[in-house]
């Protein structure tokens, strides 16, 4: 007998399962790992709780209200180290703290604002570079956005499509003169001054709370999906188990979905070549003393520093470190062809740059570390990505296969959006 089969139990897959359950639909769910959560997992090491990648909760979907999940309200300033001769940090978002910049930069930003007002913005349909330049103005583009985005994507911004989501607020005169009200609106990728975080257990508490609401008999861990046969409507797992499906919901990364299709049309294989991404090394370290850094997250555009972001989880979650100690999480983007970097070299560069910037310096000692690689870190759009996605999704949906989540839909998403995407996929599966 065939029913709805769901593969991948990160937050999007879990949200899909919860929605199917809410609708009283039969389903079977499978996950490769021995635990659920995908990217929103945490590891415990010597009294430290490290998230798989640094995760804070910027919005709380309605679903959270139904979960047994204790969240802490965190208020913690974040920082940006703009591309300037001297090393200075500016609170994030940079657009709200322009008065902290040197006078010469403020004059240039003033002229950018005047030029923008004389020449109102046209609709941008070209590259991501044009889009950010139009949103931020030339000076902020050079001080921060150009190099920061380049370090995240590892692809020249002129080759990235303007369809890439960008939430950059333009600079405005009141902030230039220190008169603006710090708004709660999103600026450079999120308002990371105010957010929520699980009171205990790291970000893992979220998938665990979702799992708690699901019947264990429907969930099958350690099932690594190997093959998808769209014509026979069958999936095969590495342990030999196979399942027929009426609808299939997948949240694994889209290139991995295409790689598992039996006899896909050549056009689908060709389209998958346009699913561009950057990978991430994430280094978590536990430190033997309190943090000397005041912020939650620092963004560093400088090209001679290997990482683009450093988070200080111990500043927003005291429960994540033993009393009196602290932790850091560092992210370095790379790509096997465009920006090759071995794990060993990444580790060496991270420690060298942490020392150079004074973020980690003697007598502080690292007492525990965890370095791992996230293959699909940032999803990148070129001009060919959108048509490629349309082709792949059309082929899959003709066979009752629906993709959800950040890497399934191949779209930049925060956890709340991945959760919405999983719930929406449940409805598509039900109407098949
Ligand atoms: C470094 C980093 C930091 C982030 N920070 C934030 C943040 O602060 N706030 C925020 O809201 N969002 C953040 N995000 C985004 C957030 O992580 C994602 O939106 C969300 O976790 C995506 O969940 P998902 O279920 O779509 O995908 P995933 O978590 O990737 O889930 C996919 C699941 O599929 C499973 N799977 C893969 N292959 C197979 C297979 N062959 N067989 C069976 N199962 C398989 C995986 O094990 C995994 O469990 C961040 C992302 C990254 C990379």
Short mmCIF file of C-alpha atoms and ligand atoms in Angstrom, two decimals:
data_model
loop_
_atom_site.label_atom_id
_atom_site.label_comp_id
_atom_site.label_asym_id
_atom_site.label_seq_id
_atom_site.Cartn_x
_atom_site.Cartn_y
_atom_site.Cartn_z
CA UNK A 1 0.00 0.00 0.00
CA UNK A 2 1.37 3.46 -0.79
CA UNK A 3 0.90 6.67 1.19
CA UNK A 4 2.72 9.93 1.84
CA UNK A 5 6.44 9.42 2.35
CA UNK A 6 8.56 12.16 3.85
CA UNK A 7 12.37 12.11 3.77
CA UNK A 8 14.57 14.48 5.79
CA UNK A 9 13.70 15.55 9.34
CA UNK A 10 15.24 18.97 9.79
CA UNK A 11 12.80 21.68 10.94
CA UNK A 12 11.04 21.76 7.54
CA UNK A 13 10.50 17.98 7.45
CA UNK A 14 9.34 18.00 11.08
CA UNK A 15 6.90 20.84 10.31
CA UNK A 16 5.58 18.83 7.36
CA UNK A 17 5.08 15.78 9.61
CA UNK A 18 3.28 17.90 12.23
CA UNK A 19 0.97 19.35 9.60
CA UNK A 20 0.19 15.90 8.17
CA UNK A 21 -0.57 14.71 11.66
CA UNK A 22 -2.80 17.72 12.30
CA UNK A 23 -4.71 16.87 9.13
CA UNK A 24 -5.02 13.23 10.35
CA UNK A 25 -3.18 12.00 7.23
CA UNK A 26 -1.20 8.75 7.16
CA UNK A 27 2.52 9.15 6.47
CA UNK A 28 5.93 7.56 7.03
CA UNK A 29 8.95 9.78 7.72
CA UNK A 30 12.61 8.88 7.24
CA UNK A 31 15.85 10.56 8.30
CA UNK A 32 19.45 9.60 7.51
CA UNK A 33 20.94 10.56 10.87
CA UNK A 34 20.31 8.87 14.25
CA UNK A 35 18.74 12.17 15.43
CA UNK A 36 16.36 14.72 13.90
CA UNK A 37 17.06 18.44 13.45
CA UNK A 38 19.34 18.66 10.40
CA UNK A 39 21.16 21.98 10.62
CA UNK A 40 19.37 22.94 13.83
CA UNK A 41 21.15 20.39 15.98
CA UNK A 42 23.49 20.84 18.93
CA UNK A 43 26.37 18.79 20.31
CA UNK A 44 27.37 18.61 23.96
CA UNK A 45 31.12 18.46 24.68
CA UNK A 46 32.78 18.78 28.10
CA UNK A 47 29.96 20.91 29.50
CA UNK A 48 29.67 23.16 26.40
CA UNK A 49 26.65 23.08 24.08
CA UNK A 50 27.61 23.90 20.49
CA UNK A 51 25.08 24.46 17.73
CA UNK A 52 25.83 22.79 14.41
CA UNK A 53 25.83 26.29 12.92
CA UNK A 54 25.09 29.42 15.03
CA UNK A 55 21.29 29.75 15.19
CA UNK A 56 19.12 32.43 16.79
CA UNK A 57 15.34 32.74 16.49
CA UNK A 58 14.34 35.98 14.77
CA UNK A 59 10.62 35.24 14.37
CA UNK A 60 8.31 32.86 16.19
CA UNK A 61 5.81 31.08 13.92
CA UNK A 62 2.38 30.23 15.29
CA UNK A 63 3.50 26.59 15.59
CA UNK A 64 5.91 27.53 18.43
CA UNK A 65 2.90 28.27 20.65
CA UNK A 66 1.87 24.61 20.42
CA UNK A 67 5.32 23.30 21.38
CA UNK A 68 6.74 22.67 24.81
CA UNK A 69 9.60 25.08 24.15
CA UNK A 70 11.01 27.56 26.69
CA UNK A 71 12.56 30.53 24.89
CA UNK A 72 14.68 33.28 26.41
CA UNK A 73 14.41 36.89 25.16
CA UNK A 74 17.92 37.97 24.22
CA UNK A 75 19.02 41.57 23.83
CA UNK A 76 22.63 41.66 22.73
CA UNK A 77 24.31 44.13 20.37
CA UNK A 78 26.04 42.82 17.26
CA UNK A 79 28.94 44.45 15.45
CA UNK A 80 30.40 45.11 12.03
CA UNK A 81 34.09 45.67 11.31
CA UNK A 82 33.94 47.91 8.21
CA UNK A 83 36.71 48.02 5.61
CA UNK A 84 38.67 50.95 7.04
CA UNK A 85 42.37 51.60 7.56
CA UNK A 86 42.02 51.23 11.33
CA UNK A 87 40.25 48.32 13.02
CA UNK A 88 37.00 49.69 14.44
CA UNK A 89 33.72 48.00 15.18
CA UNK A 90 30.33 49.63 14.55
CA UNK A 91 27.12 48.27 16.08
CA UNK A 92 24.93 46.42 13.58
CA UNK A 93 23.05 47.27 11.47
CA UNK A 94 25.63 49.67 10.08
CA UNK A 95 22.89 51.85 8.49
CA UNK A 96 21.64 52.77 11.97
CA UNK A 97 25.07 53.73 13.31
CA UNK A 98 26.51 55.79 10.47
CA UNK A 99 27.46 58.60 12.87
CA UNK A 100 30.13 56.23 14.32
CA UNK A 101 32.04 56.25 11.01
CA UNK A 102 34.99 58.62 10.38
CA UNK A 103 33.97 62.05 9.00
CA UNK A 104 35.42 61.33 5.53
CA UNK A 105 33.14 58.28 5.12
CA UNK A 106 30.13 60.20 6.40
CA UNK A 107 30.68 62.92 3.80
CA UNK A 108 30.78 60.26 1.05
CA UNK A 109 27.57 58.67 2.37
CA UNK A 110 25.95 62.12 2.49
CA UNK A 111 26.79 62.57 -1.23
CA UNK A 112 25.41 59.06 -1.97
CA UNK A 113 22.11 60.02 -0.33
CA UNK A 114 21.95 63.30 -2.26
CA UNK A 115 22.66 61.46 -5.54
CA UNK A 116 20.01 58.84 -4.75
CA UNK A 117 17.41 61.52 -4.01
CA UNK A 118 18.21 63.38 -7.23
CA UNK A 119 18.10 60.12 -9.18
CA UNK A 120 15.34 57.90 -7.73
CA UNK A 121 15.94 54.16 -7.96
CA UNK A 122 14.85 52.24 -11.03
CA UNK A 123 13.76 48.61 -10.75
CA UNK A 124 16.87 46.41 -10.78
CA UNK A 125 16.72 43.30 -12.94
CA UNK A 126 20.43 42.63 -13.44
CA UNK A 127 23.03 41.40 -10.99
CA UNK A 128 23.09 41.15 -7.21
CA UNK A 129 25.95 43.69 -7.33
CA UNK A 130 23.71 46.28 -9.03
CA UNK A 131 20.94 45.54 -6.56
CA UNK A 132 23.10 46.00 -3.44
CA UNK A 133 24.78 49.08 -4.90
CA UNK A 134 21.36 50.63 -5.52
CA UNK A 135 20.14 49.70 -2.03
CA UNK A 136 23.22 50.63 0.01
CA UNK A 137 24.91 53.35 -2.07
CA UNK A 138 28.53 53.22 -3.24
CA UNK A 139 30.22 54.00 0.08
CA UNK A 140 28.48 51.39 2.23
CA UNK A 141 28.88 48.92 -0.62
CA UNK A 142 32.67 49.32 -0.39
CA UNK A 143 32.77 49.60 3.41
CA UNK A 144 30.81 46.44 4.01
CA UNK A 145 28.36 44.78 1.64
CA UNK A 146 30.59 43.94 -1.36
CA UNK A 147 33.29 42.09 0.53
CA UNK A 148 30.96 40.57 3.11
CA UNK A 149 28.70 39.00 0.48
CA UNK A 150 31.70 37.90 -1.59
CA UNK A 151 33.11 36.12 1.45
CA UNK A 152 29.78 34.35 2.06
CA UNK A 153 29.05 33.33 -1.51
CA UNK A 154 32.55 32.86 -2.93
CA UNK A 155 31.24 34.04 -6.32
CA UNK A 156 31.75 37.53 -7.83
CA UNK A 157 28.60 39.54 -7.08
CA UNK A 158 28.32 40.57 -10.75
CA UNK A 159 27.71 36.85 -11.55
CA UNK A 160 24.93 36.54 -8.96
CA UNK A 161 21.35 37.20 -10.01
CA UNK A 162 19.37 40.11 -8.56
CA UNK A 163 16.78 37.46 -7.59
CA UNK A 164 18.94 36.69 -4.53
CA UNK A 165 17.02 37.97 -1.51
CA UNK A 166 18.49 41.13 -0.04
CA UNK A 167 17.02 43.05 2.87
CA UNK A 168 19.38 46.00 2.91
CA UNK A 169 17.95 49.29 4.16
CA UNK A 170 19.31 52.37 2.39
CA UNK A 171 21.36 54.85 4.46
CA UNK A 172 19.38 57.86 5.65
CA UNK A 173 20.28 61.36 6.84
CA UNK A 174 19.06 61.14 10.47
CA UNK A 175 21.38 58.17 11.16
CA UNK A 176 24.28 59.95 9.51
CA UNK A 177 23.93 62.70 12.13
CA UNK A 178 23.20 60.26 14.99
CA UNK A 179 19.56 61.33 15.19
CA UNK A 180 17.80 58.17 13.96
CA UNK A 181 15.74 55.93 16.23
CA UNK A 182 17.29 52.42 16.24
CA UNK A 183 14.48 50.56 14.56
CA UNK A 184 13.56 46.92 15.03
CA UNK A 185 13.41 46.44 11.28
CA UNK A 186 15.58 43.97 9.48
CA UNK A 187 18.77 45.35 8.00
CA UNK A 188 21.75 43.28 6.90
CA UNK A 189 20.17 39.85 6.98
CA UNK A 190 18.41 40.04 10.32
CA UNK A 191 17.86 42.09 13.41
CA UNK A 192 20.35 40.35 15.60
CA UNK A 193 20.07 42.77 18.52
CA UNK A 194 16.79 41.26 19.76
CA UNK A 195 16.05 37.60 19.26
CA UNK A 196 14.99 34.47 21.08
CA UNK A 197 16.98 31.39 21.98
CA UNK A 198 16.09 28.18 23.85
CA UNK A 199 16.53 28.56 27.61
CA UNK A 200 18.52 25.30 27.72
CA UNK A 201 19.80 22.61 25.38
CA UNK A 202 20.92 24.84 22.50
CA UNK A 203 18.94 25.19 19.27
CA UNK A 204 18.39 21.41 19.50
CA UNK A 205 15.51 22.21 21.87
CA UNK A 206 13.43 23.30 18.84
CA UNK A 207 13.52 20.06 16.79
CA UNK A 208 13.24 18.07 20.03
CA UNK A 209 10.04 19.93 20.96
CA UNK A 210 8.67 19.29 17.45
CA UNK A 211 9.63 15.60 17.65
CA UNK A 212 7.86 15.29 20.98
CA UNK A 213 4.51 16.00 19.26
CA UNK A 214 4.96 13.24 16.67
CA UNK A 215 4.08 9.54 17.00
CA UNK A 216 7.38 7.56 17.12
CA UNK A 217 5.87 4.72 15.07
CA UNK A 218 5.77 6.98 11.99
CA UNK A 219 9.43 8.05 12.25
CA UNK A 220 12.35 6.00 10.99
CA UNK A 221 15.86 7.24 11.79
CA UNK A 222 19.10 6.02 10.18
CA UNK A 223 17.43 5.63 6.80
CA UNK A 224 19.71 7.07 4.13
CA UNK A 225 17.76 7.67 0.91
CA UNK A 226 19.63 6.13 -2.05
CA UNK A 227 17.24 6.01 -5.00
CA UNK A 228 14.04 7.70 -6.14
CA UNK A 229 12.09 6.01 -8.92
CA UNK A 230 9.54 8.60 -10.09
CA UNK A 231 7.81 6.22 -12.52
CA UNK A 232 7.39 3.29 -10.11
CA UNK A 233 6.79 5.82 -7.28
CA UNK A 234 9.25 4.04 -5.07
CA UNK A 235 12.16 5.08 -2.81
CA UNK A 236 15.01 2.81 -1.74
CA UNK A 237 17.17 3.32 1.36
CA UNK A 238 20.78 2.27 1.95
CA UNK A 239 19.68 -0.40 4.45
CA UNK A 240 17.68 -2.15 1.69
CA UNK A 241 14.24 -0.96 2.78
CA UNK A 242 11.99 0.33 0.03
CA UNK A 243 8.66 2.18 0.11
CA UNK A 244 6.04 3.01 -2.49
CA UNK A 245 4.54 6.49 -2.25
CA UNK A 246 1.47 8.33 -3.45
CA UNK A 247 3.25 11.62 -2.70
CA UNK A 248 6.86 12.12 -1.70
CA UNK A 249 8.06 15.14 0.30
CA UNK A 250 11.82 15.71 0.34
CA UNK A 251 13.84 18.26 2.32
CA UNK A 252 17.30 17.03 1.41
CA UNK A 253 19.37 19.39 -0.76
CA UNK A 254 17.99 19.62 -4.31
CA UNK A 255 21.26 18.57 -6.05
CA UNK A 256 21.14 15.40 -3.90
CA UNK A 257 17.52 14.80 -4.92
CA UNK A 258 18.41 15.01 -8.63
CA UNK A 259 21.43 12.73 -8.08
CA UNK A 260 19.11 10.05 -6.64
CA UNK A 261 16.53 10.11 -9.46
CA UNK A 262 16.36 6.96 -11.57
CA UNK A 263 16.71 7.78 -15.30
CA UNK A 264 16.10 11.53 -15.10
CA UNK A 265 15.67 13.41 -18.41
CA UNK A 266 19.01 14.94 -19.59
CA UNK A 267 17.45 18.44 -19.26
CA UNK A 268 16.98 17.86 -15.51
CA UNK A 269 20.61 16.80 -15.08
CA UNK A 270 21.67 19.88 -17.04
CA UNK A 271 19.45 22.15 -14.93
CA UNK A 272 20.98 20.77 -11.69
CA UNK A 273 24.36 22.19 -12.80
CA UNK A 274 22.95 25.66 -12.12
CA UNK A 275 22.29 24.96 -8.43
CA UNK A 276 25.23 26.97 -7.14
CA UNK A 277 26.20 27.07 -3.46
CA UNK A 278 29.03 27.82 -1.05
CA UNK A 279 30.10 25.41 1.68
CA UNK A 280 30.92 26.38 5.27
CA UNK A 281 33.48 25.36 7.81
CA UNK A 282 32.07 26.01 11.26
CA UNK A 283 34.54 26.06 14.15
CA UNK A 284 33.07 25.99 17.67
CA UNK A 285 35.48 26.57 20.55
CA UNK A 286 35.06 26.46 24.31
CA UNK A 287 37.30 28.93 26.17
CA UNK A 288 38.63 28.65 29.73
CA UNK A 289 37.65 32.21 30.77
CA UNK A 290 34.79 34.73 30.38
CA UNK A 291 34.36 36.41 26.99
CA UNK A 292 36.08 39.75 26.49
CA UNK A 293 33.72 40.51 23.62
CA UNK A 294 30.48 42.36 24.26
CA UNK A 295 28.52 41.35 21.16
CA UNK A 296 26.43 38.37 20.01
CA UNK A 297 27.63 38.32 16.41
CA UNK A 298 30.36 40.19 14.52
CA UNK A 299 30.47 40.48 10.74
CA UNK A 300 33.86 40.98 9.14
CA UNK A 301 34.07 41.91 5.45
CA UNK A 302 37.89 42.27 5.32
CA UNK A 303 39.25 39.98 2.61
CA UNK A 304 42.47 39.28 4.53
CA UNK A 305 40.47 37.70 7.37
CA UNK A 306 39.31 34.18 6.46
CA UNK A 307 35.97 34.20 8.31
CA UNK A 308 32.95 36.38 7.60
CA UNK A 309 31.16 35.96 10.93
CA UNK A 310 32.06 35.26 14.56
CA UNK A 311 29.29 34.53 17.07
CA UNK A 312 29.62 34.49 20.84
CA UNK A 313 26.94 32.01 22.01
CA UNK A 314 27.98 32.36 25.67
CA UNK A 315 26.86 36.03 25.50
CA UNK A 316 23.27 35.10 24.65
CA UNK A 317 23.01 31.67 26.29
CA UNK A 318 24.65 31.30 29.69
CA UNK A 319 23.35 27.71 29.75
CA UNK A 320 25.56 26.80 26.77
CA UNK A 321 28.84 27.05 28.75
CA UNK A 322 30.07 25.98 32.20
CA UNK A 323 30.00 28.80 34.80
CA UNK A 324 32.60 31.50 34.12
CA UNK A 325 33.66 30.12 30.70
CA UNK A 326 32.79 31.27 27.17
CA UNK A 327 32.46 30.08 23.59
CA UNK A 328 32.93 31.29 20.02
CA UNK A 329 31.56 30.07 16.69
CA UNK A 330 33.39 31.03 13.50
CA UNK A 331 32.11 30.59 9.92
CA UNK A 332 34.35 30.37 6.83
CA UNK A 333 32.81 29.91 3.38
CA UNK A 334 34.59 27.87 0.73
CA UNK A 335 33.88 25.88 -2.42
CA UNK A 336 35.64 22.85 -3.83
CA UNK A 337 36.33 24.56 -7.20
CA UNK A 338 35.80 28.31 -6.78
CA UNK A 339 37.57 28.69 -3.43
CA UNK A 340 39.22 25.41 -2.36
CA UNK A 341 40.28 25.26 1.30
CA UNK A 342 41.25 22.13 3.24
CA UNK A 343 39.97 21.60 6.78
CA UNK A 344 43.51 21.82 8.16
CA UNK A 345 44.24 25.10 6.38
CA UNK A 346 40.87 26.55 7.43
CA UNK A 347 41.63 25.71 11.08
CA UNK A 348 45.11 27.27 10.87
CA UNK A 349 43.78 30.46 9.26
CA UNK A 350 40.89 30.79 11.73
CA UNK A 351 43.18 30.69 14.79
CA UNK A 352 45.69 33.02 13.11
CA UNK A 353 42.97 35.60 12.32
CA UNK A 354 41.24 35.27 15.73
CA UNK A 355 44.61 36.13 17.28
CA UNK A 356 45.35 38.96 14.83
CA UNK A 357 41.99 40.63 15.56
CA UNK A 358 42.44 40.16 19.31
CA UNK A 359 39.24 38.07 19.51
CA UNK A 360 41.13 35.18 21.06
CA UNK A 361 44.41 36.01 22.73
CA UNK A 362 46.68 34.75 25.52
CA UNK A 363 46.13 34.00 28.35
CA UNK A 364 42.79 32.65 27.02
CA UNK A 365 42.98 28.94 26.29
CA UNK A 366 40.76 26.81 24.07
CA UNK A 367 39.64 23.83 26.14
CA UNK A 368 37.45 22.11 23.54
CA UNK A 369 36.88 22.56 19.81
CA UNK A 370 34.61 21.15 17.13
CA UNK A 371 35.26 21.87 13.47
CA UNK A 372 32.95 20.54 10.80
CA UNK A 373 31.93 21.18 7.22
CA UNK A 374 28.44 22.04 5.96
CA UNK A 375 28.49 21.19 2.25
CA UNK A 376 25.40 23.15 1.29
CA UNK A 377 25.82 26.34 3.32
CA UNK A 378 24.63 29.31 1.24
CA UNK A 379 22.38 28.94 -1.80
CA UNK A 380 23.57 31.20 -4.66
CA UNK A 381 21.51 32.28 -7.68
CA UNK A 382 23.07 32.90 -11.08
CA UNK A 383 21.00 34.08 -14.06
CA UNK A 384 20.32 30.40 -14.92
CA UNK A 385 19.16 29.25 -11.48
CA UNK A 386 15.52 30.37 -11.61
CA UNK A 387 14.71 28.70 -14.98
CA UNK A 388 16.58 25.58 -13.76
CA UNK A 389 14.46 25.45 -10.60
CA UNK A 390 11.23 25.88 -12.59
CA UNK A 391 12.18 22.91 -14.81
CA UNK A 392 13.21 20.62 -11.94
CA UNK A 393 10.15 21.39 -9.79
CA UNK A 394 7.79 20.94 -12.73
CA UNK A 395 9.28 17.49 -13.48
CA UNK A 396 9.16 16.43 -9.82
CA UNK A 397 5.60 17.63 -9.17
CA UNK A 398 4.36 15.75 -12.26
CA UNK A 399 5.48 12.63 -10.40
CA UNK A 400 3.99 13.58 -7.03
CA UNK A 401 7.33 14.71 -5.57
CA UNK A 402 7.49 17.97 -3.56
CA UNK A 403 10.56 19.65 -2.12
CA UNK A 404 10.59 21.79 0.99
CA UNK A 405 12.97 23.65 3.26
CA UNK A 406 15.97 25.84 2.55
CA UNK A 407 17.89 23.34 0.46
CA UNK A 408 14.88 21.46 -0.91
CA UNK A 409 13.31 24.63 -2.33
CA UNK A 410 16.84 25.98 -2.94
CA UNK A 411 16.00 29.38 -1.49
CA UNK A 412 17.58 31.38 1.33
CA UNK A 413 15.37 30.73 4.36
CA UNK A 414 15.53 31.25 8.08
CA UNK A 415 14.10 28.53 10.36
CA UNK A 416 10.59 30.07 10.49
CA UNK A 417 10.41 30.13 6.68
CA UNK A 418 11.67 26.53 6.48
CA UNK A 419 8.89 25.59 8.91
CA UNK A 420 6.29 27.35 6.72
CA UNK A 421 7.73 25.63 3.66
CA UNK A 422 7.37 22.18 5.32
CA UNK A 423 3.74 22.86 6.27
CA UNK A 424 2.97 24.06 2.71
CA UNK A 425 4.53 20.88 1.25
CA UNK A 426 2.22 18.79 3.46
CA UNK A 427 -0.79 20.44 1.77
CA UNK A 428 0.63 19.81 -1.70
CA UNK A 429 1.16 16.14 -0.79
CA UNK A 430 -2.40 15.90 0.50
CA UNK A 431 -3.97 17.37 -2.64
CA UNK A 432 -2.01 15.04 -4.97
C1 LIG B 1 25.53 28.44 9.34
C2 LIG B 1 24.04 28.70 9.33
C3 LIG B 1 23.49 29.56 10.26
C4 LIG B 1 22.12 29.79 10.25
N1 LIG B 1 21.60 30.62 11.19
C5 LIG B 1 20.28 30.81 11.26
C6 LIG B 1 19.72 31.62 12.29
O1 LIG B 1 20.43 32.20 13.11
N2 LIG B 1 18.37 31.75 12.34
C7 LIG B 1 17.53 31.12 11.46
O2 LIG B 1 16.30 31.24 11.58
N3 LIG B 1 18.04 30.34 10.45
C8 LIG B 1 19.38 30.17 10.34
N4 LIG B 1 19.90 29.37 9.36
C9 LIG B 1 18.97 28.75 8.38
C10 LIG B 1 18.38 27.44 8.94
O3 LIG B 1 19.40 26.58 9.37
C11 LIG B 1 17.58 26.71 7.88
O4 LIG B 1 16.58 27.54 7.32
C12 LIG B 1 16.87 25.47 8.40
O5 LIG B 1 17.64 24.77 9.32
C13 LIG B 1 16.60 24.58 7.21
O6 LIG B 1 15.97 23.42 7.66
P1 LIG B 1 15.61 22.30 6.63
O7 LIG B 1 14.76 21.30 7.31
O8 LIG B 1 15.05 22.94 5.41
O9 LIG B 1 17.01 21.65 6.15
P2 LIG B 1 18.03 20.73 6.93
O10 LIG B 1 18.19 21.16 8.32
O11 LIG B 1 19.25 20.67 6.06
O12 LIG B 1 17.31 19.30 6.95
C14 LIG B 1 17.46 18.34 5.94
C15 LIG B 1 17.40 16.95 6.57
O13 LIG B 1 17.51 15.96 5.53
C16 LIG B 1 18.35 14.92 6.01
N5 LIG B 1 18.93 14.21 4.87
C17 LIG B 1 19.87 14.67 4.00
N6 LIG B 1 20.18 13.72 3.11
C18 LIG B 1 19.41 12.63 3.40
C19 LIG B 1 19.29 11.33 2.84
N7 LIG B 1 20.00 10.93 1.79
N8 LIG B 1 18.39 10.47 3.39
C20 LIG B 1 17.63 10.84 4.46
N9 LIG B 1 17.71 12.06 5.05
C21 LIG B 1 18.60 12.94 4.52
C22 LIG B 1 19.40 15.65 6.83
O14 LIG B 1 20.08 14.78 7.71
C23 LIG B 1 18.55 16.70 7.55
O15 LIG B 1 18.05 16.21 8.76
C24 LIG B 1 21.28 29.15 9.30
C25 LIG B 1 21.83 28.29 8.35
C26 LIG B 1 23.20 28.07 8.35
C27 LIG B 1 23.81 27.16 7.30
#
